[in-house]
Structures are given as structure tokens and as C-alpha cells.
Amino acid sequence: MLILAIESSCDETAAAVLRMSDTERTVLSNTVYTQISTHALYGGVVPEIASREHIEKISAVVDAAVKKANVELSCIDAVAVTYAPGLIGSLLVGVNFAKSLAFSLNVPLIPVNHIKGHVAAAYLESPTLEAPFSALVVSGGHTSIYNVKEPCDFEEIGSTRDDAAGEAFDKVGRIMGLPYPGGAAMDTLAAEGFKKREGKKCPYKFPSPAIADDTLDFSFSGLKTFALNTIHTERQKLSLSENDELPYDFRCEVASGFTEAVVFGICKKLEIAIERYKTEKLVLAGGVAANSHLRKGVGEVCKKHGVSLYVPSISLCGDNGAMIGAQGYFEYLSDVRADTSLNAYASDEAALHAMRNNSDGISRKSKIQ
Ligand code: KG4
Ligand code: ZN
């Protein structure tokens, strides 16, 4: 079947066309328009501006995806769309566009959870990957571990209690004056830092984001604050203002020390999860799954425990339409359908609440969310 998928939960307007069946998982097109240059002016995503830019771009992005796929709109069998979680105004643009499109084409409308979409990106490059497996999702808004029992049945077994890893990367990058969003720049600087350090310990003792208890939960706020204090102290020591550039060596040191703490902390809880749940297959997903140090660390943990690791290519880690189409296919197979009363939800909790009240415009075979 041909699925047209739309994603607009944050600052990427994205659409994709996929051909999916029992034996095929093909991405025919995957068009992403990123608003990064707009939000870079403000050092972070401005929700109101994001919504407006989605409105301006969505028609052209969907059009481009359909053209690139070389298919007729009339051949589309279903429209999948991200409906939660994310920025509410941004989500609503995609949801309303998808509703109109599905209605006019007279095809099913499939609501997709953004986080499940991130995980589903892994199916696209691994034709044999099948649930059950565990998933580690590390993004701008999430740092969670799941047991994926079936493609649409996720059990969260650990998560962050405050900031997400991506948020922390971006904040530290911003305070060090790196280009927005800071994650990718931190990755490169950290690599330099590790090289310069030549195996020696980081002089700054970054706290671990792995909460010291029996849970599989994280906390990134202490680590983030430690990094920010370290940077402010250095500025004071060198009499630098907020706008003065910090010495390159110092930036490399902070990026590598911070990254090391993130990777060690995540890997620590991941190892416990693998042992506790006897994980055999793991999917690493989300924007921060693009981080080379995290990919390496998680790869080593999986190797040590004999776990098969599935990590999407970098282009499928960040927000995109193909991942929504992939999850949309499985939701379609599970008889999940939305009608024109479909709403958008900023959080998983809000979506769950609406589901329990039967007020989300979604019909399901089972109450599994
Ligand atoms: O999944 P995503 O595209 O959006 C959300 O759903 O949140 O993730 C975006 C996050 C941003 O915080 C960005 O800085 C981070 O992913 N990111 C990275 C890297 N590439 C993107 N963080 C660390 N290292 C990277 N290479
Ligand atoms: Zn995302």
C-alpha cells in the first residue's frame, strides 16, 4: 500500500511517501523543510513562529514529496500524521492538513505518536526487524527506554524526570556560543576534546544523569546546571563577557566531559534494562541517536551483552515523515483510524487522557496506546 505521511510536531515540516507491505518497506520520498535558520535567531524554537512557518510550507512540502515519489495523489491508500506529543500549534497544522487530504482522497487517516515514529524509523532499513524489542529514544523532548511488545504496544520502563538529553545538549551548546541547535556542534567538539585528552580524565567532574536508585530513570538537570556553572566560572576567571568567545580548548573539554557523562549515564541504565528484561534486540532512535559518541557507547553495551542493535541512518534520526509513515503502516494494520474530529496533544499524558474519555476522534481495535 502507498502511505503519505506528514510530520510537523516541532520545527521541521516533513512529508514522505512509502510503499509498505508484508514484504516491502520502501521510502519513495522523504522531504524535510527545517526551520532551524528561523529559530537560530532566538537561540531556540519559538512556538508561535514555528506554527506560522508550518502553515506557509506544508502544501509545498507535501507536493514535493508526492512529486519526488513519482506517484499520483489518487493512488495514495492512507494518510498518516503525527498527532502527539509536540508543540500544539505545530501539530495542529499537520493534523488539519492531513484531515483535509484524507477526506478529499476518501482514504483512512492514521494518527501516529511521534515517539513511536522515531522508533519505527528502524524498520525502514532493517526489513527483518520485528517486535518484540527494546527501544532507547533520545531526542530533544524525550530520554526514555521502552519494551516494544508489538509495533503499536510500547511499555515505558524508564524515562527522564526533568530535561531530555537533547535539551541539555542544546542548552550547554548555546551557553558556549555554538550554533543552534547545539547537539551536532557538541558532537564534533567532544570528538576533538577526547582526542586532545588522550585517554586522561576530564578535569571537571560532571554528575551522572543516571538516577542512583533501582529505576531506569534519568535526570539531566543537575548535569546541565553543572555544565552551565563550569562555563560561567571560566568566563569570570578569564574576565570574558557573555558575548566573548571561550577558548577552544575549554569548549572541547566541556563538550567531551558533558558528552561522556551523558553517554555513561544512558549506557548504565541501558545495561540494567538489558539484564532485567533479557533484551535480545535494541533500537536506538531520536534526534540524539545521531550523536557519534552515543552510537559508539550503545554499540559497545550491545556487543558486550550479545544484543542486536538497530540504529537508523543519521537522516532518519531527526524528525522526518518516513518514520511517521513506517509507524502509520503498523497502526493501519492494527485498525487504528481517526475521523475528522482528530485533535492534537502536546503530551502523551494529554493524549492518553483523551483516549480514556473516548474524545480523541480515534477508533482502535484495542485500548493499547
Ligand atoms: O528527535 P528530534 O529531531 O526532535 C525531537 O523530537 O525532539 O531531536 C532533536 C534533538 C536536538 O536537541 C538536537 O540538538 C539533537 O537532537 N541532536 C544531537 C545531534 N544531532 C541532533 N544531539 C547530540 N549529537 C548530535 N549529533
Ligand atoms: Zn522528534
mmCIF file of N, CA and C in Angstrom, residues 166-241:
data_model
loop_
_atom_site.group_PDB
_atom_site.id
_atom_site.type_symbol
_atom_site.label_atom_id
_atom_site.label_comp_id
_atom_site.label_asym_id
_atom_site.label_seq_id
_atom_site.Cartn_x
_atom_site.Cartn_y
_atom_site.Cartn_z
ATOM 1 N N GLY A 166 18.636 15.841 24.674
ATOM 2 C CA GLY A 166 18.811 16.790 23.570
ATOM 3 C C GLY A 166 18.696 18.237 24.033
ATOM 4 N N GLU A 167 17.742 18.453 24.930
ATOM 5 C CA GLU A 167 17.534 19.781 25.502
ATOM 6 C C GLU A 167 18.811 20.241 26.219
ATOM 7 N N ALA A 168 19.418 19.313 26.974
ATOM 8 C CA ALA A 168 20.633 19.626 27.725
ATOM 9 C C ALA A 168 21.791 19.911 26.769
ATOM 10 N N PHE A 169 21.937 19.109 25.716
ATOM 11 C CA PHE A 169 22.979 19.355 24.714
ATOM 12 C C PHE A 169 22.810 20.768 24.130
ATOM 13 N N ASP A 170 21.562 21.097 23.774
ATOM 14 C CA ASP A 170 21.297 22.391 23.134
ATOM 15 C C ASP A 170 21.588 23.559 24.065
ATOM 16 N N LYS A 171 21.212 23.399 25.336
ATOM 17 C CA LYS A 171 21.398 24.487 26.298
ATOM 18 C C LYS A 171 22.887 24.737 26.535
ATOM 19 N N VAL A 172 23.647 23.665 26.748
ATOM 20 C CA VAL A 172 25.083 23.815 27.006
ATOM 21 C C VAL A 172 25.759 24.405 25.760
ATOM 22 N N GLY A 173 25.351 23.919 24.596
ATOM 23 C CA GLY A 173 25.904 24.453 23.346
ATOM 24 C C GLY A 173 25.626 25.933 23.218
ATOM 25 N N ARG A 174 24.414 26.350 23.574
ATOM 26 C CA ARG A 174 24.029 27.761 23.442
ATOM 27 C C ARG A 174 24.878 28.642 24.360
ATOM 28 N N ILE A 175 25.068 28.188 25.611
ATOM 29 C CA ILE A 175 25.832 28.988 26.569
ATOM 30 C C ILE A 175 27.304 29.075 26.143
ATOM 31 N N MET A 176 27.760 28.059 25.414
ATOM 32 C CA MET A 176 29.159 28.119 24.939
ATOM 33 C C MET A 176 29.256 28.872 23.611
ATOM 34 N N GLY A 177 28.125 29.364 23.108
ATOM 35 C CA GLY A 177 28.142 30.151 21.868
ATOM 36 C C GLY A 177 28.187 29.316 20.600
ATOM 37 N N LEU A 178 27.750 28.042 20.686
ATOM 38 C CA LEU A 178 27.760 27.190 19.488
ATOM 39 C C LEU A 178 26.511 27.459 18.659
ATOM 40 N N PRO A 179 26.569 27.149 17.351
ATOM 41 C CA PRO A 179 25.385 27.385 16.521
ATOM 42 C C PRO A 179 24.203 26.531 16.973
ATOM 43 N N TYR A 180 22.985 27.081 16.837
ATOM 44 C CA TYR A 180 21.753 26.381 17.231
ATOM 45 C C TYR A 180 21.329 25.393 16.159
ATOM 46 N N PRO A 181 20.789 24.205 16.466
ATOM 47 C CA PRO A 181 20.772 23.616 17.813
ATOM 48 C C PRO A 181 22.131 23.015 18.138
ATOM 49 N N GLY A 182 22.514 23.091 19.414
ATOM 50 C CA GLY A 182 23.895 22.791 19.781
ATOM 51 C C GLY A 182 24.328 21.336 19.666
ATOM 52 N N GLY A 183 23.364 20.402 19.587
ATOM 53 C CA GLY A 183 23.700 18.976 19.639
ATOM 54 C C GLY A 183 24.788 18.542 18.672
ATOM 55 N N ALA A 184 24.619 18.865 17.399
ATOM 56 C CA ALA A 184 25.574 18.400 16.388
ATOM 57 C C ALA A 184 26.947 19.035 16.603
ATOM 58 N N ALA A 185 26.961 20.339 16.967
ATOM 59 C CA ALA A 185 28.235 21.029 17.188
ATOM 60 C C ALA A 185 28.940 20.464 18.421
ATOM 61 N N MET A 186 28.163 20.096 19.438
ATOM 62 C CA MET A 186 28.740 19.496 20.650
ATOM 63 C C MET A 186 29.401 18.154 20.310
ATOM 64 N N ASP A 187 28.785 17.420 19.394
ATOM 65 C CA ASP A 187 29.298 16.115 18.956
ATOM 66 C C ASP A 187 30.718 16.279 18.395
ATOM 67 N N THR A 188 30.879 17.261 17.490
ATOM 68 C CA THR A 188 32.177 17.492 16.842
ATOM 69 C C THR A 188 33.212 17.989 17.853
ATOM 70 N N LEU A 189 32.792 18.943 18.719
ATOM 71 C CA LEU A 189 33.724 19.481 19.717
ATOM 72 C C LEU A 189 34.172 18.400 20.702
ATOM 73 N N ALA A 190 33.217 17.531 21.072
ATOM 74 C CA ALA A 190 33.542 16.454 22.018
ATOM 75 C C ALA A 190 34.596 15.525 21.414
ATOM 76 N N ALA A 191 34.454 15.246 20.117
ATOM 77 C CA ALA A 191 35.426 14.363 19.455
ATOM 78 C C ALA A 191 36.831 14.975 19.554
ATOM 79 N N GLU A 192 36.914 16.294 19.348
ATOM 80 C CA GLU A 192 38.195 16.996 19.482
ATOM 81 C C GLU A 192 38.712 16.889 20.908
ATOM 82 N N GLY A 193 37.775 17.074 21.872
ATOM 83 C CA GLY A 193 38.135 17.011 23.291
ATOM 84 C C GLY A 193 38.710 15.657 23.671
ATOM 85 N N PHE A 194 38.071 14.589 23.193
ATOM 86 C CA PHE A 194 38.554 13.229 23.515
ATOM 87 C C PHE A 194 39.945 13.027 22.930
ATOM 88 N N LYS A 195 40.142 13.564 21.723
ATOM 89 C CA LYS A 195 41.436 13.410 21.051
ATOM 90 C C LYS A 195 42.529 14.138 21.850
ATOM 91 N N LYS A 196 42.219 15.370 22.233
ATOM 92 C CA LYS A 196 43.200 16.186 22.972
ATOM 93 C C LYS A 196 43.526 15.573 24.337
ATOM 94 N N ARG A 197 42.531 14.944 24.950
ATOM 95 C CA ARG A 197 42.695 14.412 26.307
ATOM 96 C C ARG A 197 43.557 13.154 26.341
ATOM 97 N N GLU A 198 43.651 12.488 25.220
ATOM 98 C CA GLU A 198 44.477 11.270 25.064
ATOM 99 C C GLU A 198 44.243 10.264 26.187
ATOM 100 N N GLY A 199 42.984 9.957 26.470
ATOM 101 C CA GLY A 199 42.680 8.931 27.480
ATOM 102 C C GLY A 199 42.687 9.428 28.904
ATOM 103 N N LYS A 200 43.156 10.670 29.126
ATOM 104 C CA LYS A 200 43.176 11.191 30.520
ATOM 105 C C LYS A 200 41.766 11.578 30.954
ATOM 106 N N LYS A 201 41.579 11.685 32.288
ATOM 107 C CA LYS A 201 40.239 12.031 32.820
ATOM 108 C C LYS A 201 39.940 13.501 32.588
ATOM 109 N N CYS A 202 38.649 13.801 32.473
ATOM 110 C CA CYS A 202 38.223 15.198 32.327
ATOM 111 C C CYS A 202 38.478 15.918 33.663
ATOM 112 N N PRO A 203 39.018 17.138 33.648
ATOM 113 C CA PRO A 203 39.279 17.836 34.922
ATOM 114 C C PRO A 203 37.998 18.234 35.656
ATOM 115 N N TYR A 204 36.873 18.262 34.948
ATOM 116 C CA TYR A 204 35.599 18.633 35.592
ATOM 117 C C TYR A 204 34.786 17.375 35.876
ATOM 118 N N LYS A 205 34.262 17.290 37.098
ATOM 119 C CA LYS A 205 33.529 16.059 37.487
ATOM 120 C C LYS A 205 32.034 16.196 37.192
ATOM 121 N N PHE A 206 31.673 15.989 35.930
ATOM 122 C CA PHE A 206 30.265 16.098 35.532
ATOM 123 C C PHE A 206 29.435 15.010 36.214
ATOM 124 N N PRO A 207 28.314 15.388 36.852
ATOM 125 C CA PRO A 207 27.492 14.353 37.527
ATOM 126 C C PRO A 207 26.767 13.462 36.519
ATOM 127 N N SER A 208 26.505 12.235 36.935
ATOM 128 C CA SER A 208 25.831 11.285 36.036
ATOM 129 C C SER A 208 24.332 11.579 35.950
ATOM 130 N N PRO A 209 23.759 11.467 34.747
ATOM 131 C CA PRO A 209 22.293 11.622 34.627
ATOM 132 C C PRO A 209 21.528 10.355 35.003
ATOM 133 N N ALA A 210 22.254 9.270 35.325
ATOM 134 C CA ALA A 210 21.576 8.030 35.743
ATOM 135 C C ALA A 210 21.192 8.185 37.209
ATOM 136 N N ILE A 211 19.914 8.189 37.515
ATOM 137 C CA ILE A 211 19.481 8.368 38.904
ATOM 138 C C ILE A 211 19.941 7.169 39.737
ATOM 139 N N ALA A 212 20.540 7.479 40.902
ATOM 140 C CA ALA A 212 21.133 6.419 41.728
ATOM 141 C C ALA A 212 20.057 5.688 42.532
ATOM 142 N N ASP A 213 19.198 4.978 41.839
ATOM 143 C CA ASP A 213 18.212 4.134 42.515
ATOM 144 C C ASP A 213 17.916 2.930 41.626
ATOM 145 N N ASP A 214 16.886 2.207 41.977
ATOM 146 C CA ASP A 214 16.584 0.959 41.311
ATOM 147 C C ASP A 214 15.843 1.142 39.973
ATOM 148 N N THR A 215 15.434 2.381 39.698
ATOM 149 C CA THR A 215 14.632 2.620 38.489
ATOM 150 C C THR A 215 15.538 2.713 37.257
ATOM 151 N N LEU A 216 14.896 2.857 36.099
ATOM 152 C CA LEU A 216 15.652 3.072 34.855
ATOM 153 C C LEU A 216 15.484 4.529 34.430
ATOM 154 N N ASP A 217 15.350 5.411 35.426
ATOM 155 C CA ASP A 217 15.086 6.827 35.150
ATOM 156 C C ASP A 217 16.363 7.669 35.106
ATOM 157 N N PHE A 218 16.212 8.814 34.446
ATOM 158 C CA PHE A 218 17.325 9.761 34.293
ATOM 159 C C PHE A 218 16.940 11.120 34.850
ATOM 160 N N SER A 219 17.984 11.922 35.122
ATOM 161 C CA SER A 219 17.763 13.334 35.442
ATOM 162 C C SER A 219 18.924 14.095 34.809
ATOM 163 N N PHE A 220 18.611 15.013 33.924
ATOM 164 C CA PHE A 220 19.672 15.767 33.238
ATOM 165 C C PHE A 220 19.843 17.177 33.786
ATOM 166 N N SER A 221 18.964 17.579 34.717
ATOM 167 C CA SER A 221 19.022 18.981 35.138
ATOM 168 C C SER A 221 20.292 19.279 35.938
ATOM 169 N N GLY A 222 20.727 18.333 36.807
ATOM 170 C CA GLY A 222 21.939 18.549 37.594
ATOM 171 C C GLY A 222 23.169 18.630 36.702
ATOM 172 N N LEU A 223 23.215 17.757 35.722
ATOM 173 C CA LEU A 223 24.337 17.732 34.774
ATOM 174 C C LEU A 223 24.379 19.037 33.974
ATOM 175 N N LYS A 224 23.217 19.483 33.553
ATOM 176 C CA LYS A 224 23.127 20.720 32.771
ATOM 177 C C LYS A 224 23.588 21.916 33.613
ATOM 178 N N THR A 225 23.105 21.969 34.857
ATOM 179 C CA THR A 225 23.479 23.085 35.738
ATOM 180 C C THR A 225 24.974 23.064 36.022
ATOM 181 N N PHE A 226 25.524 21.868 36.223
ATOM 182 C CA PHE A 226 26.969 21.761 36.481
ATOM 183 C C PHE A 226 27.745 22.329 35.290
ATOM 184 N N ALA A 227 27.303 21.961 34.079
ATOM 185 C CA ALA A 227 27.992 22.447 32.867
ATOM 186 C C ALA A 227 27.879 23.967 32.768
ATOM 187 N N LEU A 228 26.696 24.499 33.038
ATOM 188 C CA LEU A 228 26.496 25.949 32.932
ATOM 189 C C LEU A 228 27.350 26.686 33.968
ATOM 190 N N ASN A 229 27.413 26.147 35.201
ATOM 191 C CA ASN A 229 28.244 26.780 36.236
ATOM 192 C C ASN A 229 29.721 26.748 35.859
ATOM 193 N N THR A 230 30.142 25.611 35.284
ATOM 194 C CA THR A 230 31.554 25.474 34.874
ATOM 195 C C THR A 230 31.884 26.545 33.824
ATOM 196 N N ILE A 231 30.962 26.765 32.911
ATOM 197 C CA ILE A 231 31.186 27.747 31.836
ATOM 198 C C ILE A 231 31.206 29.171 32.406
ATOM 199 N N HIS A 232 30.241 29.480 33.296
ATOM 200 C CA HIS A 232 30.195 30.828 33.887
ATOM 201 C C HIS A 232 31.463 31.104 34.702
ATOM 202 N N THR A 233 31.910 30.104 35.460
ATOM 203 C CA THR A 233 33.115 30.277 36.288
ATOM 204 C C THR A 233 34.322 30.584 35.398
ATOM 205 N N GLU A 234 34.410 29.876 34.276
ATOM 206 C CA GLU A 234 35.540 30.094 33.363
ATOM 207 C C GLU A 234 35.482 31.512 32.780
ATOM 208 N N ARG A 235 34.277 31.960 32.443
ATOM 209 C CA ARG A 235 34.134 33.324 31.904
ATOM 210 C C ARG A 235 34.621 34.349 32.925
ATOM 211 N N GLN A 236 34.224 34.124 34.195
ATOM 212 C CA GLN A 236 34.634 35.066 35.250
ATOM 213 C C GLN A 236 36.147 35.049 35.420
ATOM 214 N N LYS A 237 36.696 33.829 35.425
ATOM 215 C CA LYS A 237 38.147 33.673 35.627
ATOM 216 C C LYS A 237 38.924 34.427 34.541
ATOM 217 N N LEU A 238 38.411 34.372 33.313
ATOM 218 C CA LEU A 238 39.103 34.988 32.176
ATOM 219 C C LEU A 238 38.587 36.405 31.877
ATOM 220 N N SER A 239 37.695 36.905 32.754
ATOM 221 C CA SER A 239 37.058 38.229 32.566
ATOM 222 C C SER A 239 36.427 38.356 31.180
ATOM 223 N N LEU A 240 35.686 37.339 30.778
ATOM 224 C CA LEU A 240 35.018 37.372 29.475
ATOM 225 C C LEU A 240 33.550 37.731 29.661
ATOM 226 N N SER A 241 33.008 38.486 28.748
ATOM 227 C CA SER A 241 31.570 38.784 28.809
ATOM 228 C C SER A 241 30.807 37.631 28.150
#
